[in-house]
Amino acid sequence: MTRHHFLQRGFTLIELMITLVIAVIAITVGAPALTEFVAAQRVRTTASDLVGDMALARAEAIKESRQAMLERLAGSTSTWKDGWRICVDINSNGTCDNAEVRKATTTVPGRSKVCSTTTDFNDRIIFRPDGRVVRTVAAAANDGIRV
């Protein structure tokens, strides 16, 4: 007498449907949390880049004994969303000439927005040769740069 052994290959339709339902539930529950995580990470990345570039501009001002600027790129009005550049004012004309650019950050991750609550910082942040920030108005409690 011969025995026939049937080997099961693949999955049944019911097994596939149950797996798909579980996957859809997991994605539905997890997607909003992932979206919030990605948005928060973009803000952290932008803030970290900005702080690092401020430190670099300040260090360049001290190293060169000249004014250094962290200046927003011209593509945006009153926001820094298109990026920024670091310049050392070698010819002392008060502007950021192309030959004076030390570093340019041309994109801000994702849709992050960088803006200033201080009119002194709408277009640029200027560091004196001693590393202090140039201000034309007195500091207030809510001054800052928001990401």
mmCIF file of N, CA and C in Angstrom:
data_model
loop_
_atom_site.group_PDB
_atom_site.id
_atom_site.type_symbol
_atom_site.label_atom_id
_atom_site.label_comp_id
_atom_site.label_asym_id
_atom_site.label_seq_id
_atom_site.Cartn_x
_atom_site.Cartn_y
_atom_site.Cartn_z
ATOM 1 N N MET A 1 0.823 -1.161 0.000
ATOM 2 C CA MET A 1 0.000 0.000 0.000
ATOM 3 C C MET A 1 0.883 1.247 0.000
ATOM 4 N N THR A 2 0.599 2.118 -0.840
ATOM 5 C CA THR A 2 1.387 3.340 -0.989
ATOM 6 C C THR A 2 0.707 4.487 -0.256
ATOM 7 N N ARG A 3 1.501 5.200 0.515
ATOM 8 C CA ARG A 3 0.965 6.374 1.206
ATOM 9 C C ARG A 3 1.308 7.628 0.419
ATOM 10 N N HIS A 4 0.326 8.459 0.284
ATOM 11 C CA HIS A 4 0.542 9.729 -0.392
ATOM 12 C C HIS A 4 0.635 10.830 0.659
ATOM 13 N N HIS A 5 1.716 11.495 0.638
ATOM 14 C CA HIS A 5 1.909 12.629 1.547
ATOM 15 C C HIS A 5 1.752 13.906 0.738
ATOM 16 N N PHE A 6 0.843 14.700 1.191
ATOM 17 C CA PHE A 6 0.643 15.987 0.524
ATOM 18 C C PHE A 6 1.392 17.061 1.299
ATOM 19 N N LEU A 7 2.279 17.725 0.644
ATOM 20 C CA LEU A 7 3.027 18.811 1.267
ATOM 21 C C LEU A 7 2.287 20.119 1.023
ATOM 22 N N GLN A 8 2.101 20.862 2.091
ATOM 23 C CA GLN A 8 1.419 22.146 1.967
ATOM 24 C C GLN A 8 2.436 23.190 1.520
ATOM 25 N N ARG A 9 2.109 23.860 0.443
ATOM 26 C CA ARG A 9 2.980 24.900 -0.076
ATOM 27 C C ARG A 9 2.186 26.185 -0.154
ATOM 28 N N GLY A 10 2.776 27.290 0.370
ATOM 29 C CA GLY A 10 2.090 28.564 0.323
ATOM 30 C C GLY A 10 1.160 28.755 1.506
ATOM 31 N N PHE A 11 0.276 29.738 1.361
ATOM 32 C CA PHE A 11 -0.642 30.100 2.431
ATOM 33 C C PHE A 11 -2.066 29.993 1.924
ATOM 34 N N THR A 12 -2.963 29.784 2.853
ATOM 35 C CA THR A 12 -4.368 29.771 2.464
ATOM 36 C C THR A 12 -4.856 31.211 2.357
ATOM 37 N N LEU A 13 -5.974 31.378 1.721
ATOM 38 C CA LEU A 13 -6.547 32.710 1.551
ATOM 39 C C LEU A 13 -6.897 33.326 2.900
ATOM 40 N N ILE A 14 -7.373 32.547 3.810
ATOM 41 C CA ILE A 14 -7.731 33.055 5.143
ATOM 42 C C ILE A 14 -6.484 33.543 5.877
ATOM 43 N N GLU A 15 -5.397 32.820 5.801
ATOM 44 C CA GLU A 15 -4.152 33.240 6.455
ATOM 45 C C GLU A 15 -3.658 34.563 5.881
ATOM 46 N N LEU A 16 -3.736 34.699 4.579
ATOM 47 C CA LEU A 16 -3.308 35.956 3.947
ATOM 48 C C LEU A 16 -4.196 37.115 4.362
ATOM 49 N N MET A 17 -5.497 36.903 4.416
ATOM 50 C CA MET A 17 -6.423 37.975 4.795
ATOM 51 C C MET A 17 -6.194 38.418 6.242
ATOM 52 N N ILE A 18 -5.990 37.462 7.147
ATOM 53 C CA ILE A 18 -5.728 37.803 8.550
ATOM 54 C C ILE A 18 -4.427 38.594 8.666
ATOM 55 N N THR A 19 -3.408 38.190 7.945
ATOM 56 C CA THR A 19 -2.129 38.906 7.968
ATOM 57 C C THR A 19 -2.293 40.327 7.449
ATOM 58 N N LEU A 20 -3.035 40.500 6.373
ATOM 59 C CA LEU A 20 -3.260 41.837 5.819
ATOM 60 C C LEU A 20 -4.040 42.720 6.778
ATOM 61 N N VAL A 21 -5.044 42.175 7.444
ATOM 62 C CA VAL A 21 -5.825 42.953 8.411
ATOM 63 C C VAL A 21 -4.932 43.414 9.560
ATOM 64 N N ILE A 22 -4.103 42.539 10.067
ATOM 65 C CA ILE A 22 -3.182 42.904 11.157
ATOM 66 C C ILE A 22 -2.206 43.989 10.691
ATOM 67 N N ALA A 23 -1.682 43.857 9.481
ATOM 68 C CA ALA A 23 -0.754 44.863 8.942
ATOM 69 C C ALA A 23 -1.432 46.217 8.793
ATOM 70 N N VAL A 24 -2.653 46.248 8.299
ATOM 71 C CA VAL A 24 -3.389 47.512 8.134
ATOM 72 C C VAL A 24 -3.639 48.164 9.482
ATOM 73 N N ILE A 25 -4.003 47.380 10.475
ATOM 74 C CA ILE A 25 -4.223 47.928 11.818
ATOM 75 C C ILE A 25 -2.925 48.512 12.378
ATOM 76 N N ALA A 26 -1.827 47.788 12.228
ATOM 77 C CA ALA A 26 -0.535 48.270 12.734
ATOM 78 C C ALA A 26 -0.111 49.562 12.035
ATOM 79 N N ILE A 27 -0.314 49.660 10.736
ATOM 80 C CA ILE A 27 0.044 50.868 9.990
ATOM 81 C C ILE A 27 -0.855 52.035 10.388
ATOM 82 N N THR A 28 -2.136 51.765 10.553
ATOM 83 C CA THR A 28 -3.081 52.815 10.931
ATOM 84 C C THR A 28 -2.736 53.399 12.299
ATOM 85 N N VAL A 29 -2.342 52.556 13.226
ATOM 86 C CA VAL A 29 -1.995 53.018 14.567
ATOM 87 C C VAL A 29 -0.618 53.697 14.570
ATOM 88 N N GLY A 30 0.319 53.182 13.825
ATOM 89 C CA GLY A 30 1.693 53.683 13.863
ATOM 90 C C GLY A 30 2.001 54.868 12.983
ATOM 91 N N ALA A 31 1.237 55.101 11.925
ATOM 92 C CA ALA A 31 1.550 56.178 10.970
ATOM 93 C C ALA A 31 1.524 57.567 11.594
ATOM 94 N N PRO A 32 0.522 57.940 12.390
ATOM 95 C CA PRO A 32 0.545 59.280 12.983
ATOM 96 C C PRO A 32 1.758 59.508 13.889
ATOM 97 N N ALA A 33 2.130 58.508 14.659
ATOM 98 C CA ALA A 33 3.291 58.643 15.538
ATOM 99 C C ALA A 33 4.562 58.811 14.716
ATOM 100 N N LEU A 34 4.670 58.098 13.619
ATOM 101 C CA LEU A 34 5.844 58.215 12.762
ATOM 102 C C LEU A 34 5.907 59.589 12.110
ATOM 103 N N THR A 35 4.771 60.120 11.692
ATOM 104 C CA THR A 35 4.720 61.447 11.089
ATOM 105 C C THR A 35 5.185 62.511 12.074
ATOM 106 N N GLU A 36 4.717 62.420 13.313
ATOM 107 C CA GLU A 36 5.144 63.365 14.343
ATOM 108 C C GLU A 36 6.635 63.242 14.621
ATOM 109 N N PHE A 37 7.144 62.020 14.641
ATOM 110 C CA PHE A 37 8.566 61.793 14.877
ATOM 111 C C PHE A 37 9.409 62.420 13.777
ATOM 112 N N VAL A 38 9.016 62.224 12.530
ATOM 113 C CA VAL A 38 9.766 62.781 11.398
ATOM 114 C C VAL A 38 9.759 64.308 11.452
ATOM 115 N N ALA A 39 8.604 64.910 11.753
ATOM 116 C CA ALA A 39 8.515 66.370 11.845
ATOM 117 C C ALA A 39 9.404 66.900 12.972
ATOM 118 N N ALA A 40 9.375 66.248 14.120
ATOM 119 C CA ALA A 40 10.214 66.675 15.246
ATOM 120 C C ALA A 40 11.691 66.528 14.907
ATOM 121 N N GLN A 41 12.038 65.485 14.187
ATOM 122 C CA GLN A 41 13.440 65.277 13.806
ATOM 123 C C GLN A 41 13.909 66.361 12.835
ATOM 124 N N ARG A 42 13.037 66.798 11.929
ATOM 125 C CA ARG A 42 13.393 67.879 11.002
ATOM 126 C C ARG A 42 13.670 69.171 11.762
ATOM 127 N N VAL A 43 12.852 69.456 12.761
ATOM 128 C CA VAL A 43 13.056 70.659 13.569
ATOM 129 C C VAL A 43 14.388 70.567 14.311
ATOM 130 N N ARG A 44 14.660 69.412 14.920
ATOM 131 C CA ARG A 44 15.924 69.236 15.638
ATOM 132 C C ARG A 44 17.123 69.389 14.708
ATOM 133 N N THR A 45 17.036 68.821 13.517
ATOM 134 C CA THR A 45 18.135 68.909 12.556
ATOM 135 C C THR A 45 18.384 70.353 12.135
ATOM 136 N N THR A 46 17.311 71.076 11.824
ATOM 137 C CA THR A 46 17.447 72.476 11.416
ATOM 138 C C THR A 46 18.027 73.311 12.546
ATOM 139 N N ALA A 47 17.513 73.130 13.756
ATOM 140 C CA ALA A 47 18.013 73.888 14.904
ATOM 141 C C ALA A 47 19.487 73.578 15.159
ATOM 142 N N SER A 48 19.856 72.324 15.062
ATOM 143 C CA SER A 48 21.240 71.932 15.271
ATOM 144 C C SER A 48 22.159 72.540 14.209
ATOM 145 N N ASP A 49 21.736 72.510 12.956
ATOM 146 C CA ASP A 49 22.517 73.114 11.880
ATOM 147 C C ASP A 49 22.700 74.613 12.102
ATOM 148 N N LEU A 50 21.629 75.281 12.507
ATOM 149 C CA LEU A 50 21.677 76.723 12.733
ATOM 150 C C LEU A 50 22.604 77.073 13.889
ATOM 151 N N VAL A 51 22.504 76.350 14.990
ATOM 152 C CA VAL A 51 23.371 76.611 16.143
ATOM 153 C C VAL A 51 24.834 76.349 15.779
ATOM 154 N N GLY A 52 25.088 75.280 15.067
ATOM 155 C CA GLY A 52 26.458 74.980 14.645
ATOM 156 C C GLY A 52 27.028 76.049 13.735
ATOM 157 N N ASP A 53 26.198 76.539 12.818
ATOM 158 C CA ASP A 53 26.674 77.587 11.911
ATOM 159 C C ASP A 53 26.839 78.926 12.624
ATOM 160 N N MET A 54 26.026 79.196 13.641
ATOM 161 C CA MET A 54 26.244 80.403 14.453
ATOM 162 C C MET A 54 27.591 80.326 15.165
ATOM 163 N N ALA A 55 27.877 79.173 15.730
ATOM 164 C CA ALA A 55 29.160 78.984 16.404
ATOM 165 C C ALA A 55 30.319 79.132 15.423
ATOM 166 N N LEU A 56 30.152 78.608 14.209
ATOM 167 C CA LEU A 56 31.200 78.742 13.196
ATOM 168 C C LEU A 56 31.398 80.198 12.799
ATOM 169 N N ALA A 57 30.307 80.937 12.598
ATOM 170 C CA ALA A 57 30.418 82.354 12.229
ATOM 171 C C ALA A 57 31.114 83.145 13.335
ATOM 172 N N ARG A 58 30.756 82.867 14.571
ATOM 173 C CA ARG A 58 31.389 83.549 15.706
ATOM 174 C C ARG A 58 32.881 83.220 15.765
ATOM 175 N N ALA A 59 33.216 81.945 15.572
ATOM 176 C CA ALA A 59 34.625 81.531 15.583
ATOM 177 C C ALA A 59 35.404 82.185 14.448
ATOM 178 N N GLU A 60 34.789 82.314 13.273
ATOM 179 C CA GLU A 60 35.443 82.969 12.137
ATOM 180 C C GLU A 60 35.686 84.455 12.441
ATOM 181 N N ALA A 61 34.728 85.118 13.091
ATOM 182 C CA ALA A 61 34.894 86.532 13.448
ATOM 183 C C ALA A 61 36.079 86.705 14.386
ATOM 184 N N ILE A 62 36.175 85.846 15.374
ATOM 185 C CA ILE A 62 37.280 85.933 16.330
ATOM 186 C C ILE A 62 38.605 85.598 15.652
ATOM 187 N N LYS A 63 38.616 84.534 14.853
ATOM 188 C CA LYS A 63 39.848 84.094 14.189
ATOM 189 C C LYS A 63 40.382 85.155 13.230
ATOM 190 N N GLU A 64 39.493 85.767 12.450
ATOM 191 C CA GLU A 64 39.911 86.738 11.439
ATOM 192 C C GLU A 64 39.996 88.173 11.981
ATOM 193 N N SER A 65 39.531 88.384 13.217
ATOM 194 C CA SER A 65 39.465 89.729 13.813
ATOM 195 C C SER A 65 38.706 90.690 12.903
ATOM 196 N N ARG A 66 37.621 90.200 12.351
ATOM 197 C CA ARG A 66 36.745 90.984 11.475
ATOM 198 C C ARG A 66 35.298 90.591 11.755
ATOM 199 N N GLN A 67 34.381 91.407 11.270
ATOM 200 C CA GLN A 67 32.982 91.033 11.407
ATOM 201 C C GLN A 67 32.680 89.805 10.556
ATOM 202 N N ALA A 68 31.877 88.928 11.100
ATOM 203 C CA ALA A 68 31.404 87.761 10.356
ATOM 204 C C ALA A 68 29.878 87.780 10.410
ATOM 205 N N MET A 69 29.257 87.269 9.351
ATOM 206 C CA MET A 69 27.805 87.295 9.252
ATOM 207 C C MET A 69 27.255 85.913 8.959
ATOM 208 N N LEU A 70 26.146 85.634 9.590
ATOM 209 C CA LEU A 70 25.311 84.499 9.226
ATOM 210 C C LEU A 70 24.113 85.147 8.551
ATOM 211 N N GLU A 71 24.002 84.979 7.232
ATOM 212 C CA GLU A 71 23.026 85.740 6.441
ATOM 213 C C GLU A 71 22.084 84.785 5.729
ATOM 214 N N ARG A 72 20.777 85.103 5.783
ATOM 215 C CA ARG A 72 19.807 84.262 5.079
ATOM 216 C C ARG A 72 20.010 84.413 3.574
ATOM 217 N N LEU A 73 19.710 83.374 2.839
ATOM 218 C CA LEU A 73 19.803 83.450 1.384
ATOM 219 C C LEU A 73 18.667 84.304 0.847
ATOM 220 N N ALA A 74 18.879 84.941 -0.269
ATOM 221 C CA ALA A 74 17.968 85.960 -0.789
ATOM 222 C C ALA A 74 16.624 85.421 -1.275
ATOM 223 N N GLY A 75 16.463 84.137 -1.454
ATOM 224 C CA GLY A 75 15.230 83.597 -2.014
ATOM 225 C C GLY A 75 13.994 83.787 -1.157
ATOM 226 N N SER A 76 14.157 83.956 0.146
ATOM 227 C CA SER A 76 12.999 84.078 1.023
ATOM 228 C C SER A 76 12.945 85.466 1.643
ATOM 229 N N THR A 77 11.755 85.907 1.967
ATOM 230 C CA THR A 77 11.594 87.216 2.578
ATOM 231 C C THR A 77 11.272 87.053 4.053
ATOM 232 N N SER A 78 12.115 87.580 4.891
ATOM 233 C CA SER A 78 11.966 87.572 6.345
ATOM 234 C C SER A 78 11.903 86.187 6.971
ATOM 235 N N THR A 79 12.235 85.154 6.236
ATOM 236 C CA THR A 79 12.392 83.826 6.832
ATOM 237 C C THR A 79 13.702 83.254 6.314
ATOM 238 N N TRP A 80 14.164 82.262 6.982
ATOM 239 C CA TRP A 80 15.434 81.639 6.614
ATOM 240 C C TRP A 80 15.194 80.271 5.986
ATOM 241 N N LYS A 81 14.000 80.035 5.442
ATOM 242 C CA LYS A 81 13.625 78.696 4.971
ATOM 243 C C LYS A 81 14.435 78.203 3.777
ATOM 244 N N ASP A 82 15.043 79.113 3.008
ATOM 245 C CA ASP A 82 15.842 78.683 1.862
ATOM 246 C C ASP A 82 17.306 78.436 2.213
ATOM 247 N N GLY A 83 17.661 78.673 3.477
ATOM 248 C CA GLY A 83 19.026 78.435 3.911
ATOM 249 C C GLY A 83 19.751 79.719 4.272
ATOM 250 N N TRP A 84 21.042 79.595 4.500
ATOM 251 C CA TRP A 84 21.857 80.732 4.917
ATOM 252 C C TRP A 84 23.302 80.509 4.517
ATOM 253 N N ARG A 85 24.104 81.543 4.700
ATOM 254 C CA ARG A 85 25.531 81.432 4.399
ATOM 255 C C ARG A 85 26.320 82.186 5.459
ATOM 256 N N ILE A 86 27.577 81.806 5.585
ATOM 257 C CA ILE A 86 28.479 82.449 6.535
ATOM 258 C C ILE A 86 29.525 83.212 5.732
ATOM 259 N N CYS A 87 29.703 84.487 6.087
ATOM 260 C CA CYS A 87 30.680 85.331 5.405
ATOM 261 C C CYS A 87 31.556 86.031 6.432
ATOM 262 N N VAL A 88 32.789 86.312 6.055
ATOM 263 C CA VAL A 88 33.673 87.157 6.843
ATOM 264 C C VAL A 88 33.895 88.418 6.024
ATOM 265 N N ASP A 89 33.569 89.566 6.607
ATOM 266 C CA ASP A 89 33.628 90.848 5.903
ATOM 267 C C ASP A 89 35.074 91.315 5.772
ATOM 268 N N ILE A 90 35.790 90.754 4.811
ATOM 269 C CA ILE A 90 37.217 91.023 4.630
ATOM 270 C C ILE A 90 37.454 92.461 4.173
ATOM 271 N N ASN A 91 36.617 92.971 3.272
ATOM 272 C CA ASN A 91 36.829 94.329 2.755
ATOM 273 C C ASN A 91 36.096 95.397 3.577
ATOM 274 N N SER A 92 35.497 95.023 4.700
ATOM 275 C CA SER A 92 34.843 95.942 5.643
ATOM 276 C C SER A 92 33.786 96.837 5.002
ATOM 277 N N ASN A 93 33.027 96.296 4.027
ATOM 278 C CA ASN A 93 31.974 97.092 3.394
ATOM 279 C C ASN A 93 30.591 96.804 3.983
ATOM 280 N N GLY A 94 30.512 95.918 4.965
ATOM 281 C CA GLY A 94 29.257 95.637 5.635
ATOM 282 C C GLY A 94 28.322 94.712 4.889
ATOM 283 N N THR A 95 28.762 94.140 3.775
ATOM 284 C CA THR A 95 27.931 93.213 3.010
ATOM 285 C C THR A 95 28.657 91.881 2.839
ATOM 286 N N CYS A 96 27.885 90.909 2.451
ATOM 287 C CA CYS A 96 28.414 89.559 2.246
ATOM 288 C C CYS A 96 28.680 89.372 0.755
ATOM 289 N N ASP A 97 29.897 89.587 0.344
ATOM 290 C CA ASP A 97 30.269 89.417 -1.058
ATOM 291 C C ASP A 97 30.564 87.944 -1.334
ATOM 292 N N ASN A 98 30.378 87.518 -2.582
ATOM 293 C CA ASN A 98 30.572 86.107 -2.927
ATOM 294 C C ASN A 98 31.970 85.602 -2.586
ATOM 295 N N ALA A 99 32.976 86.434 -2.728
ATOM 296 C CA ALA A 99 34.345 86.015 -2.431
ATOM 297 C C ALA A 99 34.576 85.822 -0.929
ATOM 298 N N GLU A 100 33.678 86.357 -0.100
ATOM 299 C CA GLU A 100 33.852 86.285 1.351
ATOM 300 C C GLU A 100 33.091 85.118 1.992
ATOM 301 N N VAL A 101 32.350 84.364 1.191
ATOM 302 C CA VAL A 101 31.532 83.264 1.723
ATOM 303 C C VAL A 101 32.439 82.136 2.204
ATOM 304 N N ARG A 102 32.208 81.693 3.433
ATOM 305 C CA ARG A 102 32.968 80.585 4.005
ATOM 306 C C ARG A 102 32.183 79.289 3.947
ATOM 307 N N LYS A 103 30.863 79.386 4.088
ATOM 308 C CA LYS A 103 30.022 78.194 4.065
ATOM 309 C C LYS A 103 28.617 78.610 3.683
ATOM 310 N N ALA A 104 27.927 77.769 2.902
ATOM 311 C CA ALA A 104 26.535 78.027 2.549
ATOM 312 C C ALA A 104 25.706 76.792 2.853
ATOM 313 N N THR A 105 24.617 76.981 3.565
ATOM 314 C CA THR A 105 23.642 75.924 3.825
ATOM 315 C C THR A 105 22.435 76.284 2.984
ATOM 316 N N THR A 106 22.264 75.595 1.864
ATOM 317 C CA THR A 106 21.269 76.043 0.891
ATOM 318 C C THR A 106 19.898 75.420 1.068
ATOM 319 N N THR A 107 19.771 74.401 1.875
ATOM 320 C CA THR A 107 18.449 73.827 2.070
ATOM 321 C C THR A 107 18.191 73.621 3.547
ATOM 322 N N VAL A 108 16.976 73.852 3.920
ATOM 323 C CA VAL A 108 16.534 73.568 5.279
ATOM 324 C C VAL A 108 15.720 72.289 5.191
ATOM 325 N N PRO A 109 16.026 71.284 6.027
ATOM 326 C CA PRO A 109 15.367 69.982 5.885
ATOM 327 C C PRO A 109 13.845 70.064 5.884
ATOM 328 N N GLY A 110 13.249 69.363 4.935
ATOM 329 C CA GLY A 110 11.795 69.277 4.885
ATOM 330 C C GLY A 110 11.131 70.632 4.706
ATOM 331 N N ARG A 111 10.088 70.845 5.475
ATOM 332 C CA ARG A 111 9.364 72.109 5.384
ATOM 333 C C ARG A 111 9.609 72.959 6.614
ATOM 334 N N SER A 112 10.737 72.769 7.277
ATOM 335 C CA SER A 112 11.033 73.556 8.467
ATOM 336 C C SER A 112 11.137 75.026 8.103
ATOM 337 N N LYS A 113 10.736 75.859 9.032
ATOM 338 C CA LYS A 113 10.768 77.298 8.820
ATOM 339 C C LYS A 113 11.604 77.920 9.928
ATOM 340 N N VAL A 114 12.521 78.765 9.558
ATOM 341 C CA VAL A 114 13.346 79.469 10.520
ATOM 342 C C VAL A 114 13.022 80.952 10.396
ATOM 343 N N CYS A 115 12.648 81.579 11.495
ATOM 344 C CA CYS A 115 12.373 83.010 11.460
ATOM 345 C C CYS A 115 12.799 83.632 12.784
ATOM 346 N N SER A 116 12.955 84.929 12.771
ATOM 347 C CA SER A 116 13.434 85.654 13.934
ATOM 348 C C SER A 116 12.314 86.476 14.543
ATOM 349 N N THR A 117 12.322 86.573 15.866
ATOM 350 C CA THR A 117 11.388 87.454 16.556
ATOM 351 C C THR A 117 12.031 88.808 16.819
ATOM 352 N N THR A 118 13.265 88.978 16.368
ATOM 353 C CA THR A 118 14.018 90.205 16.584
ATOM 354 C C THR A 118 14.322 90.832 15.233
ATOM 355 N N THR A 119 14.014 92.097 15.055
ATOM 356 C CA THR A 119 14.254 92.741 13.761
ATOM 357 C C THR A 119 15.736 92.741 13.395
ATOM 358 N N ASP A 120 16.608 92.758 14.385
ATOM 359 C CA ASP A 120 18.053 92.712 14.103
ATOM 360 C C ASP A 120 18.450 91.430 13.381
ATOM 361 N N PHE A 121 17.697 90.361 13.563
ATOM 362 C CA PHE A 121 18.067 89.068 13.000
ATOM 363 C C PHE A 121 17.178 88.639 11.839
ATOM 364 N N ASN A 122 16.393 89.555 11.266
ATOM 365 C CA ASN A 122 15.521 89.189 10.141
ATOM 366 C C ASN A 122 16.319 88.738 8.924
ATOM 367 N N ASP A 123 17.407 89.417 8.626
ATOM 368 C CA ASP A 123 18.192 89.117 7.430
ATOM 369 C C ASP A 123 19.557 88.511 7.732
ATOM 370 N N ARG A 124 20.138 88.882 8.858
ATOM 371 C CA ARG A 124 21.491 88.398 9.176
ATOM 372 C C ARG A 124 21.776 88.545 10.659
ATOM 373 N N ILE A 125 22.733 87.773 11.098
ATOM 374 C CA ILE A 125 23.264 87.891 12.447
ATOM 375 C C ILE A 125 24.726 88.264 12.272
ATOM 376 N N ILE A 126 25.116 89.393 12.837
ATOM 377 C CA ILE A 126 26.477 89.888 12.668
ATOM 378 C C ILE A 126 27.248 89.690 13.972
ATOM 379 N N PHE A 127 28.444 89.115 13.847
ATOM 380 C CA PHE A 127 29.320 88.925 14.992
ATOM 381 C C PHE A 127 30.498 89.885 14.878
ATOM 382 N N ARG A 128 30.789 90.575 15.959
ATOM 383 C CA ARG A 128 31.934 91.490 16.015
ATOM 384 C C ARG A 128 33.227 90.682 16.072
ATOM 385 N N PRO A 129 34.358 91.347 15.860
ATOM 386 C CA PRO A 129 35.638 90.643 15.952
ATOM 387 C C PRO A 129 35.909 90.015 17.320
ATOM 388 N N ASP A 130 35.232 90.508 18.366
ATOM 389 C CA ASP A 130 35.409 89.902 19.691
ATOM 390 C C ASP A 130 34.410 88.767 19.938
ATOM 391 N N GLY A 131 33.552 88.463 18.955
ATOM 392 C CA GLY A 131 32.610 87.356 19.062
ATOM 393 C C GLY A 131 31.231 87.735 19.561
ATOM 394 N N ARG A 132 31.034 88.989 19.955
ATOM 395 C CA ARG A 132 29.707 89.398 20.427
ATOM 396 C C ARG A 132 28.807 89.738 19.255
ATOM 397 N N VAL A 133 27.502 89.628 19.477
ATOM 398 C CA VAL A 133 26.517 89.888 18.431
ATOM 399 C C VAL A 133 26.233 91.378 18.348
ATOM 400 N N VAL A 134 26.122 91.908 17.118
ATOM 401 C CA VAL A 134 25.766 93.303 16.891
ATOM 402 C C VAL A 134 24.256 93.434 17.044
ATOM 403 N N ARG A 135 23.821 94.366 17.891
ATOM 404 C CA ARG A 135 22.402 94.635 18.107
ATOM 405 C C ARG A 135 22.155 96.126 17.966
ATOM 406 N N THR A 136 21.024 96.513 17.373
ATOM 407 C CA THR A 136 20.659 97.927 17.290
ATOM 408 C C THR A 136 19.559 98.276 18.277
ATOM 409 N N VAL A 137 18.843 97.256 18.754
ATOM 410 C CA VAL A 137 17.793 97.471 19.755
ATOM 411 C C VAL A 137 18.141 96.659 20.995
ATOM 412 N N ALA A 138 17.613 97.100 22.135
ATOM 413 C CA ALA A 138 17.883 96.397 23.384
ATOM 414 C C ALA A 138 17.236 95.013 23.368
ATOM 415 N N ALA A 139 17.872 94.093 24.055
ATOM 416 C CA ALA A 139 17.340 92.732 24.134
ATOM 417 C C ALA A 139 16.034 92.711 24.928
ATOM 418 N N ALA A 140 15.108 91.874 24.491
ATOM 419 C CA ALA A 140 13.822 91.709 25.178
ATOM 420 C C ALA A 140 13.662 90.249 25.595
ATOM 421 N N ALA A 141 12.693 89.995 26.446
ATOM 422 C CA ALA A 141 12.495 88.652 26.994
ATOM 423 C C ALA A 141 12.167 87.604 25.925
ATOM 424 N N ASN A 142 11.456 87.989 24.881
ATOM 425 C CA ASN A 142 11.031 87.018 23.866
ATOM 426 C C ASN A 142 11.904 87.004 22.623
ATOM 427 N N ASP A 143 13.068 87.650 22.661
ATOM 428 C CA ASP A 143 13.963 87.655 21.507
ATOM 429 C C ASP A 143 14.419 86.239 21.183
ATOM 430 N N GLY A 144 14.616 85.987 19.911
ATOM 431 C CA GLY A 144 15.158 84.709 19.537
ATOM 432 C C GLY A 144 14.910 84.363 18.096
ATOM 433 N N ILE A 145 15.328 83.173 17.771
ATOM 434 C CA ILE A 145 15.121 82.623 16.439
ATOM 435 C C ILE A 145 14.305 81.365 16.628
ATOM 436 N N ARG A 146 13.239 81.242 15.876
ATOM 437 C CA ARG A 146 12.319 80.112 16.022
ATOM 438 C C ARG A 146 12.465 79.166 14.843
ATOM 439 N N VAL A 147 12.431 77.880 15.153
ATOM 440 C CA VAL A 147 12.470 76.851 14.117
ATOM 441 C C VAL A 147 11.147 76.103 14.191
#
